[in-house]
Short mmCIF file of C-alpha atoms in Angstrom, two decimals:
data_model
loop_
_atom_site.label_atom_id
_atom_site.label_comp_id
_atom_site.label_asym_id
_atom_site.label_seq_id
_atom_site.Cartn_x
_atom_site.Cartn_y
_atom_site.Cartn_z
CA MET A 1 1.06 -28.67 -11.36
CA ALA A 2 0.99 -26.26 -14.30
CA VAL A 3 2.66 -27.46 -17.48
CA THR A 4 5.83 -25.46 -18.12
CA LEU A 5 7.88 -24.53 -21.15
CA LYS A 6 10.50 -27.00 -19.90
CA ASP A 7 7.92 -29.83 -19.98
CA VAL A 8 7.06 -29.03 -23.61
CA ALA A 9 10.74 -28.91 -24.57
CA GLU A 10 11.34 -32.35 -23.02
CA ARG A 11 8.26 -33.87 -24.68
CA ALA A 12 9.21 -32.44 -28.09
CA GLN A 13 12.92 -33.22 -27.52
CA VAL A 14 13.96 -29.70 -28.44
CA SER A 15 15.59 -26.82 -26.60
CA ARG A 16 13.65 -24.40 -24.40
CA SER A 17 14.58 -21.56 -26.74
CA ALA A 18 12.95 -23.44 -29.63
CA VAL A 19 9.71 -23.65 -27.66
CA SER A 20 9.96 -19.97 -26.74
CA ARG A 21 10.51 -18.96 -30.39
CA THR A 22 7.55 -21.06 -31.49
CA PHE A 23 5.22 -19.06 -29.28
CA THR A 24 6.80 -15.66 -29.99
CA ASP A 25 5.23 -13.63 -32.79
CA GLY A 26 7.71 -12.96 -35.59
CA ALA A 27 10.45 -15.23 -34.19
CA SER A 28 12.38 -17.45 -36.59
CA VAL A 29 11.47 -21.14 -36.39
CA SER A 30 11.22 -23.83 -39.07
CA GLU A 31 7.83 -25.26 -39.98
CA LYS A 32 9.00 -28.76 -38.93
CA MET A 33 10.06 -27.45 -35.51
CA ARG A 34 6.81 -25.51 -35.11
CA ARG A 35 4.67 -28.59 -35.78
CA LYS A 36 6.74 -30.65 -33.35
CA VAL A 37 6.46 -28.11 -30.54
CA GLU A 38 2.75 -27.41 -31.11
CA LYS A 39 2.01 -31.15 -31.06
CA ALA A 40 3.80 -31.55 -27.71
CA ALA A 41 2.07 -28.47 -26.30
CA GLN A 42 -1.33 -29.78 -27.33
CA GLU A 43 -0.68 -33.21 -25.79
CA LEU A 44 0.37 -31.60 -22.48
CA GLY A 45 -2.31 -28.89 -22.49
CA TYR A 46 0.31 -26.13 -22.44
CA SER A 47 -0.60 -22.45 -22.84
CA PRO A 48 2.14 -19.81 -23.20
CA ASN A 49 2.58 -17.46 -20.23
CA ALA A 50 1.85 -13.98 -21.54
CA LEU A 51 3.81 -12.25 -18.77
CA ALA A 52 6.85 -14.44 -19.33
CA SER A 53 6.61 -13.80 -23.05
CA SER A 54 6.63 -10.06 -22.47
CA LEU A 55 10.01 -10.36 -20.72
CA THR A 56 11.40 -11.98 -23.85
CA THR A 57 9.81 -9.72 -26.45
CA GLY A 58 9.84 -6.45 -24.51
CA ARG A 59 6.14 -6.07 -25.25
CA THR A 60 3.24 -6.60 -22.86
CA LYS A 61 0.49 -6.28 -25.51
CA LEU A 62 -1.33 -4.19 -22.90
CA ILE A 63 -3.30 -1.24 -24.27
CA GLY A 64 -4.44 1.32 -21.72
CA LEU A 65 -8.08 2.20 -22.35
CA VAL A 66 -8.66 5.36 -20.34
CA SER A 67 -11.78 7.46 -19.86
CA ASN A 68 -13.64 9.62 -17.39
CA ASN A 69 -17.19 8.94 -18.58
CA PHE A 70 -17.99 5.74 -16.70
CA HIS A 71 -21.33 7.14 -15.47
CA ASN A 72 -22.57 7.64 -19.04
CA PRO A 73 -24.30 4.49 -20.41
CA ILE A 74 -23.00 5.16 -23.92
CA PHE A 75 -19.54 4.16 -22.71
CA LEU A 76 -20.75 0.68 -21.80
CA GLU A 77 -21.23 0.26 -25.54
CA VAL A 78 -17.89 1.93 -26.27
CA PHE A 79 -15.91 -0.21 -23.81
CA ASP A 80 -17.64 -3.39 -24.98
CA ARG A 81 -16.56 -2.70 -28.57
CA PHE A 82 -13.03 -1.65 -27.60
CA THR A 83 -12.32 -4.67 -25.40
CA ARG A 84 -13.69 -7.13 -27.95
CA ARG A 85 -11.75 -5.65 -30.88
CA LEU A 86 -8.49 -5.39 -28.93
CA GLN A 87 -8.78 -9.01 -27.82
CA ASP A 88 -9.52 -10.05 -31.42
CA ARG A 89 -6.10 -8.60 -32.34
CA GLY A 90 -4.33 -10.45 -29.53
CA LEU A 91 -4.01 -7.27 -27.47
CA ARG A 92 -5.09 -6.93 -23.84
CA PRO A 93 -7.13 -3.92 -22.66
CA LEU A 94 -6.30 -2.27 -19.34
CA LEU A 95 -9.33 -0.21 -18.32
CA VAL A 96 -8.45 2.95 -16.38
CA ASN A 97 -10.91 5.37 -14.75
CA LEU A 98 -9.74 9.01 -14.82
CA SER A 99 -12.99 10.51 -13.49
CA ASP A 100 -11.23 12.27 -10.60
CA GLU A 101 -7.92 12.91 -12.33
CA THR A 102 -6.89 16.46 -13.25
CA ASP A 103 -3.14 16.07 -13.81
CA PRO A 104 -2.12 14.39 -17.10
CA GLU A 105 1.32 13.55 -15.69
CA ASN A 106 -0.23 11.41 -12.95
CA SER A 107 -2.04 9.41 -15.63
CA VAL A 108 1.18 8.91 -17.57
CA ARG A 109 3.03 7.67 -14.47
CA MET A 110 0.23 5.25 -13.62
CA LEU A 111 0.06 3.73 -17.11
CA ARG A 112 3.84 3.44 -17.39
CA GLN A 113 3.88 1.42 -14.15
CA TYR A 114 1.95 -1.25 -16.07
CA SER A 115 4.33 -1.06 -19.06
CA VAL A 116 1.50 -0.54 -21.54
CA ASP A 117 2.46 -0.72 -25.21
CA GLY A 118 -0.05 1.97 -26.16
CA VAL A 119 -2.96 4.05 -24.91
CA VAL A 120 -6.41 4.91 -26.22
CA VAL A 121 -7.93 7.97 -24.57
CA ALA A 122 -11.66 7.32 -25.06
CA SER A 123 -13.29 10.58 -24.01
CA SER A 124 -14.79 13.75 -25.44
CA THR A 125 -14.53 15.58 -22.12
CA LEU A 126 -10.92 15.00 -21.03
CA PRO A 127 -8.73 17.96 -22.10
CA PRO A 128 -6.53 17.34 -25.18
CA GLY A 129 -3.51 17.69 -22.85
CA PHE A 130 -4.11 14.18 -21.50
CA ALA A 131 -3.44 12.53 -24.87
CA LYS A 132 -0.54 14.90 -25.57
CA ALA A 133 1.09 13.96 -22.25
CA PHE A 134 1.26 10.31 -23.33
CA ARG A 135 2.74 11.33 -26.68
CA ASP A 136 5.37 13.49 -24.98
CA ALA A 137 6.29 10.53 -22.77
CA GLY A 138 6.90 8.37 -25.85
CA VAL A 139 3.78 6.23 -25.40
CA PRO A 140 1.82 5.51 -28.62
CA VAL A 141 -1.58 7.18 -28.13
CA VAL A 142 -4.86 7.68 -29.97
CA HIS A 143 -7.53 10.11 -28.78
CA SER A 144 -10.92 8.59 -29.60
CA PHE A 145 -13.92 10.94 -29.60
CA GLY A 146 -11.40 13.78 -29.51
CA ARG A 147 -11.60 17.25 -31.02
CA SER A 148 -11.20 17.34 -34.80
CA SER A 149 -8.27 19.36 -36.13
CA SER A 150 -6.50 19.91 -39.44
CA THR A 151 -3.17 19.83 -37.57
CA PRO A 152 -3.57 17.24 -34.79
CA GLN A 153 -0.78 16.79 -32.23
CA VAL A 154 -1.80 13.16 -31.66
CA HIS A 155 -3.91 10.70 -33.62
CA VAL A 156 -7.57 11.74 -33.27
CA VAL A 157 -10.59 9.66 -34.29
CA GLY A 158 -14.10 11.04 -33.92
CA ILE A 159 -16.69 13.33 -35.43
CA ASP A 160 -17.01 17.00 -36.33
CA ASN A 161 -18.95 18.30 -33.34
CA VAL A 162 -19.33 21.76 -34.86
CA GLU A 163 -21.06 20.26 -37.88
CA CYS A 164 -23.27 18.16 -35.58
CA GLY A 165 -24.41 21.37 -33.89
CA ARG A 166 -25.25 22.84 -37.29
CA MET A 167 -27.08 19.64 -38.24
CA ALA A 168 -29.24 19.82 -35.12
CA ALA A 169 -30.04 23.48 -35.78
CA ARG A 170 -31.04 22.77 -39.38
CA THR A 171 -33.25 19.93 -38.19
CA LEU A 172 -35.15 22.21 -35.78
CA ILE A 173 -35.44 24.97 -38.39
CA ALA A 174 -36.91 22.50 -40.90
CA ARG A 175 -39.66 21.63 -38.41
CA GLY A 176 -40.79 25.21 -38.03
CA TYR A 177 -39.77 25.84 -34.42
CA ASN A 178 -39.65 29.55 -33.59
CA LYS A 179 -37.92 29.30 -30.21
CA VAL A 180 -35.10 26.79 -29.77
CA ALA A 181 -32.23 26.14 -27.37
CA PHE A 182 -29.03 24.19 -26.92
CA MET A 183 -28.66 22.38 -23.59
CA GLY A 184 -25.09 21.16 -23.36
CA GLY A 185 -23.00 19.18 -20.94
CA PRO A 186 -20.15 20.74 -18.94
CA GLN A 187 -19.04 24.00 -20.54
CA THR A 188 -15.36 23.06 -20.16
CA ALA A 189 -15.72 20.02 -22.46
CA THR A 190 -14.53 20.63 -26.01
CA SER A 191 -17.44 18.55 -27.34
CA THR A 192 -19.90 20.88 -25.58
CA GLN A 193 -18.09 23.97 -26.86
CA ASP A 194 -18.05 22.74 -30.46
CA ARG A 195 -21.66 21.52 -30.53
CA CYS A 196 -22.80 24.84 -29.07
CA LYS A 197 -20.67 26.77 -31.58
CA GLY A 198 -22.17 24.93 -34.54
CA PHE A 199 -25.71 25.31 -33.23
CA THR A 200 -25.46 29.04 -32.52
CA SER A 201 -23.61 29.84 -35.75
CA GLU A 202 -26.32 28.15 -37.82
CA MET A 203 -29.02 29.99 -35.90
CA GLU A 204 -27.34 33.36 -36.52
CA ALA A 205 -28.45 33.04 -40.14
CA HIS A 206 -32.08 32.88 -38.94
CA PRO A 207 -32.68 36.00 -36.81
CA GLU A 208 -36.42 35.33 -36.95
CA ILE A 209 -35.87 32.33 -34.64
CA THR A 210 -35.06 32.89 -30.97
CA ALA A 211 -32.10 30.75 -29.92
CA THR A 212 -30.52 30.41 -26.47
CA HIS A 213 -28.09 28.06 -24.77
CA SER A 214 -27.36 26.65 -21.30
CA PHE A 215 -25.18 23.98 -19.76
CA ALA A 216 -25.71 21.03 -17.43
CA GLU A 217 -22.97 20.24 -14.94
CA ASP A 218 -22.27 16.79 -16.37
CA TYR A 219 -23.12 14.39 -19.18
CA SER A 220 -25.54 12.37 -17.07
CA PHE A 221 -29.24 11.61 -16.72
CA GLU A 222 -29.60 13.46 -13.43
CA ALA A 223 -27.74 16.54 -14.69
CA GLY A 224 -29.96 16.67 -17.77
CA ARG A 225 -33.08 16.28 -15.66
CA ARG A 226 -32.08 19.03 -13.22
CA GLU A 227 -31.15 21.50 -15.93
CA MET A 228 -34.36 20.90 -17.87
CA LEU A 229 -36.46 21.33 -14.72
CA ARG A 230 -34.76 24.70 -14.23
CA LEU A 231 -35.36 25.73 -17.83
CA LEU A 232 -39.04 24.78 -17.73
CA GLN A 233 -39.66 27.20 -14.85
CA ASP A 234 -39.20 30.31 -16.99
CA ASP A 235 -40.45 30.66 -20.58
CA PRO A 236 -39.08 27.40 -22.02
CA ALA A 237 -38.13 26.86 -25.65
CA GLU A 238 -40.28 24.92 -28.10
CA ALA A 239 -37.45 22.47 -28.82
CA TYR A 240 -34.03 21.61 -27.41
CA PHE A 241 -30.85 20.19 -28.89
CA CYS A 242 -29.32 18.32 -25.94
CA GLY A 243 -25.57 17.73 -25.90
CA ASP A 244 -25.92 13.95 -25.92
CA ASP A 245 -28.50 11.19 -25.54
CA VAL A 246 -28.19 10.67 -21.79
CA LEU A 247 -28.79 14.41 -21.22
CA SER A 248 -31.75 14.14 -23.58
CA ILE A 249 -33.25 11.23 -21.64
CA GLY A 250 -32.90 13.20 -18.42
CA ALA A 251 -34.56 16.17 -20.14
CA LEU A 252 -37.44 13.98 -21.34
CA SER A 253 -37.99 12.80 -17.78
CA ALA A 254 -38.20 16.39 -16.54
CA ILE A 255 -40.57 17.46 -19.32
CA ARG A 256 -42.99 14.63 -18.59
CA GLU A 257 -42.66 15.18 -14.85
CA GLN A 258 -44.01 18.70 -15.43
CA GLY A 259 -47.07 17.31 -17.19
CA LEU A 260 -45.93 18.30 -20.68
CA GLN A 261 -46.06 16.10 -23.77
CA VAL A 262 -43.28 15.27 -26.21
CA PRO A 263 -43.22 16.37 -28.98
CA GLN A 264 -46.53 18.25 -28.78
CA ASP A 265 -45.42 20.72 -26.10
CA VAL A 266 -41.62 20.41 -26.20
CA GLY A 267 -39.35 18.77 -28.78
CA VAL A 268 -35.96 17.15 -28.10
CA ILE A 269 -33.10 15.99 -30.31
CA GLY A 270 -30.01 14.28 -28.88
CA LEU A 271 -26.64 13.06 -30.12
CA ASN A 272 -24.99 9.59 -30.14
CA ASP A 273 -27.83 7.19 -31.01
CA MET A 274 -27.05 5.02 -27.99
CA GLU A 275 -28.97 1.78 -27.52
CA MET A 276 -31.36 3.30 -24.95
CA ALA A 277 -32.40 5.96 -27.47
CA ARG A 278 -34.08 3.21 -29.50
CA TRP A 279 -36.15 1.88 -26.60
CA GLU A 280 -39.87 2.19 -27.25
CA ASN A 281 -40.54 4.24 -24.11
CA ILE A 282 -37.81 6.74 -25.09
CA ASP A 283 -37.94 6.79 -28.92
CA LEU A 284 -35.43 9.65 -29.12
CA THR A 285 -34.79 11.56 -32.32
CA THR A 286 -31.01 11.92 -32.35
CA ILE A 287 -27.84 12.35 -34.38
CA HIS A 288 -26.09 9.05 -35.02
CA GLN A 289 -22.41 8.91 -34.07
CA PRO A 290 -20.65 5.99 -35.86
CA ILE A 291 -19.18 4.43 -32.72
CA GLU A 292 -18.21 1.13 -34.35
CA GLN A 293 -16.16 2.87 -37.07
CA ILE A 294 -14.51 5.14 -34.49
CA VAL A 295 -13.53 2.20 -32.29
CA ASN A 296 -12.25 0.08 -35.19
CA SER A 297 -10.23 2.96 -36.63
CA SER A 298 -8.76 3.82 -33.22
CA ILE A 299 -7.59 0.24 -32.70
CA GLU A 300 -6.17 0.11 -36.21
CA LEU A 301 -4.11 3.22 -35.50
CA VAL A 302 -2.82 2.20 -32.06
CA ALA A 303 -1.89 -1.27 -33.38
CA ALA A 304 -0.01 0.30 -36.31
CA MET A 305 1.88 2.57 -33.92
CA LEU A 306 3.28 -0.43 -32.05
CA ASP A 307 5.47 -1.08 -35.11
CA GLU A 308 5.69 2.54 -36.27
CA PRO A 309 5.72 4.74 -33.14
CA ASP A 310 6.76 7.85 -35.08
CA ARG A 311 3.81 7.62 -37.43
CA TYR A 312 2.69 11.16 -38.31
CA PRO A 313 -0.47 12.18 -36.39
CA GLU A 314 -3.68 12.18 -38.37
CA ALA A 315 -7.32 13.02 -37.73
CA ARG A 316 -9.95 10.55 -38.92
CA ILE A 317 -13.33 12.25 -38.81
CA PHE A 318 -16.50 10.28 -39.58
CA PRO A 319 -19.82 11.72 -40.83
CA CYS A 320 -23.01 11.68 -38.75
CA HIS A 321 -26.70 11.70 -39.69
CA VAL A 322 -30.07 12.36 -38.07
CA VAL A 323 -32.11 9.34 -36.94
CA GLU A 324 -35.82 10.17 -37.03
CA ARG A 325 -37.89 8.90 -34.12
CA GLY A 326 -40.65 10.40 -32.00
CA THR A 327 -39.37 13.37 -29.98
CA LEU A 328 -39.66 16.10 -32.67
CA ARG A 329 -42.74 17.18 -34.55
CA PRO A 330 -42.86 16.28 -38.27
CA GLN A 331 -40.92 18.31 -40.79
CA LYS A 332 -42.83 21.12 -42.47
CA THR A 333 -43.79 20.47 -46.08
#
């Protein structure tokens, strides 16, 4: 039989409410009482029931971690960091897949059924309306990897995707490429739009360089491979800025499948610096996104909102940098 709160109260010779207060964060209990209850609990092997505790405190400590990018390997890294950091804070992640969801209100209803204390929307492709729907429903929310803004409607933590597009363009210009292209993910994604905007705006200052753009149907290996195979059929560019690393890896597969060499025939630069990008057989030159800082900052904000739900929305935008590897030719000197 499981040891109950009543058993601990009898062993410690205190009331049940004293045991409950001992295991409730912030509850008033004397140090003498705490030691007495904890000693009895240890002797009996008692662990507090989290669900029962939530009935007393009104808090479940559940944080909805929602995304629609489960097919992208980068989010294995993202979810690993999120779940570890939430658990370190005594919070419990509830992972929710919104890959087929188009209505923000459905997502809000689903998460409220679980009585989550807060939500982290971890996606660069879900429309901003998803995070706003949680805010409008009174649920503390942070949009990780969201679109940067000087006047955010919800807390946003991420990077400046427009500047990343400019960074990629400057990198290709510095290597002397005369014909370049942006190959993005889905055109509806704000991350794709902003990365393309930064890339094309930087290239407008260099009319001597031919610059084009196209879009894959998804942020996935197969989508990147298919789009690159299409591009290689008709006067391909000398180098491509791909919307993220998994698209880049798909593009590399297509380039090599066509008997071309990287970077001698075609150059590629990605974005994210995911673990696979560092593998020796991939060796992808890419733009590093500081995922650890984004995750830690997102958790810090959502945890703060549990005590201060009306906290004014802020945007925390982290800088990126190019990681040099082997998929672009050397910089001109």
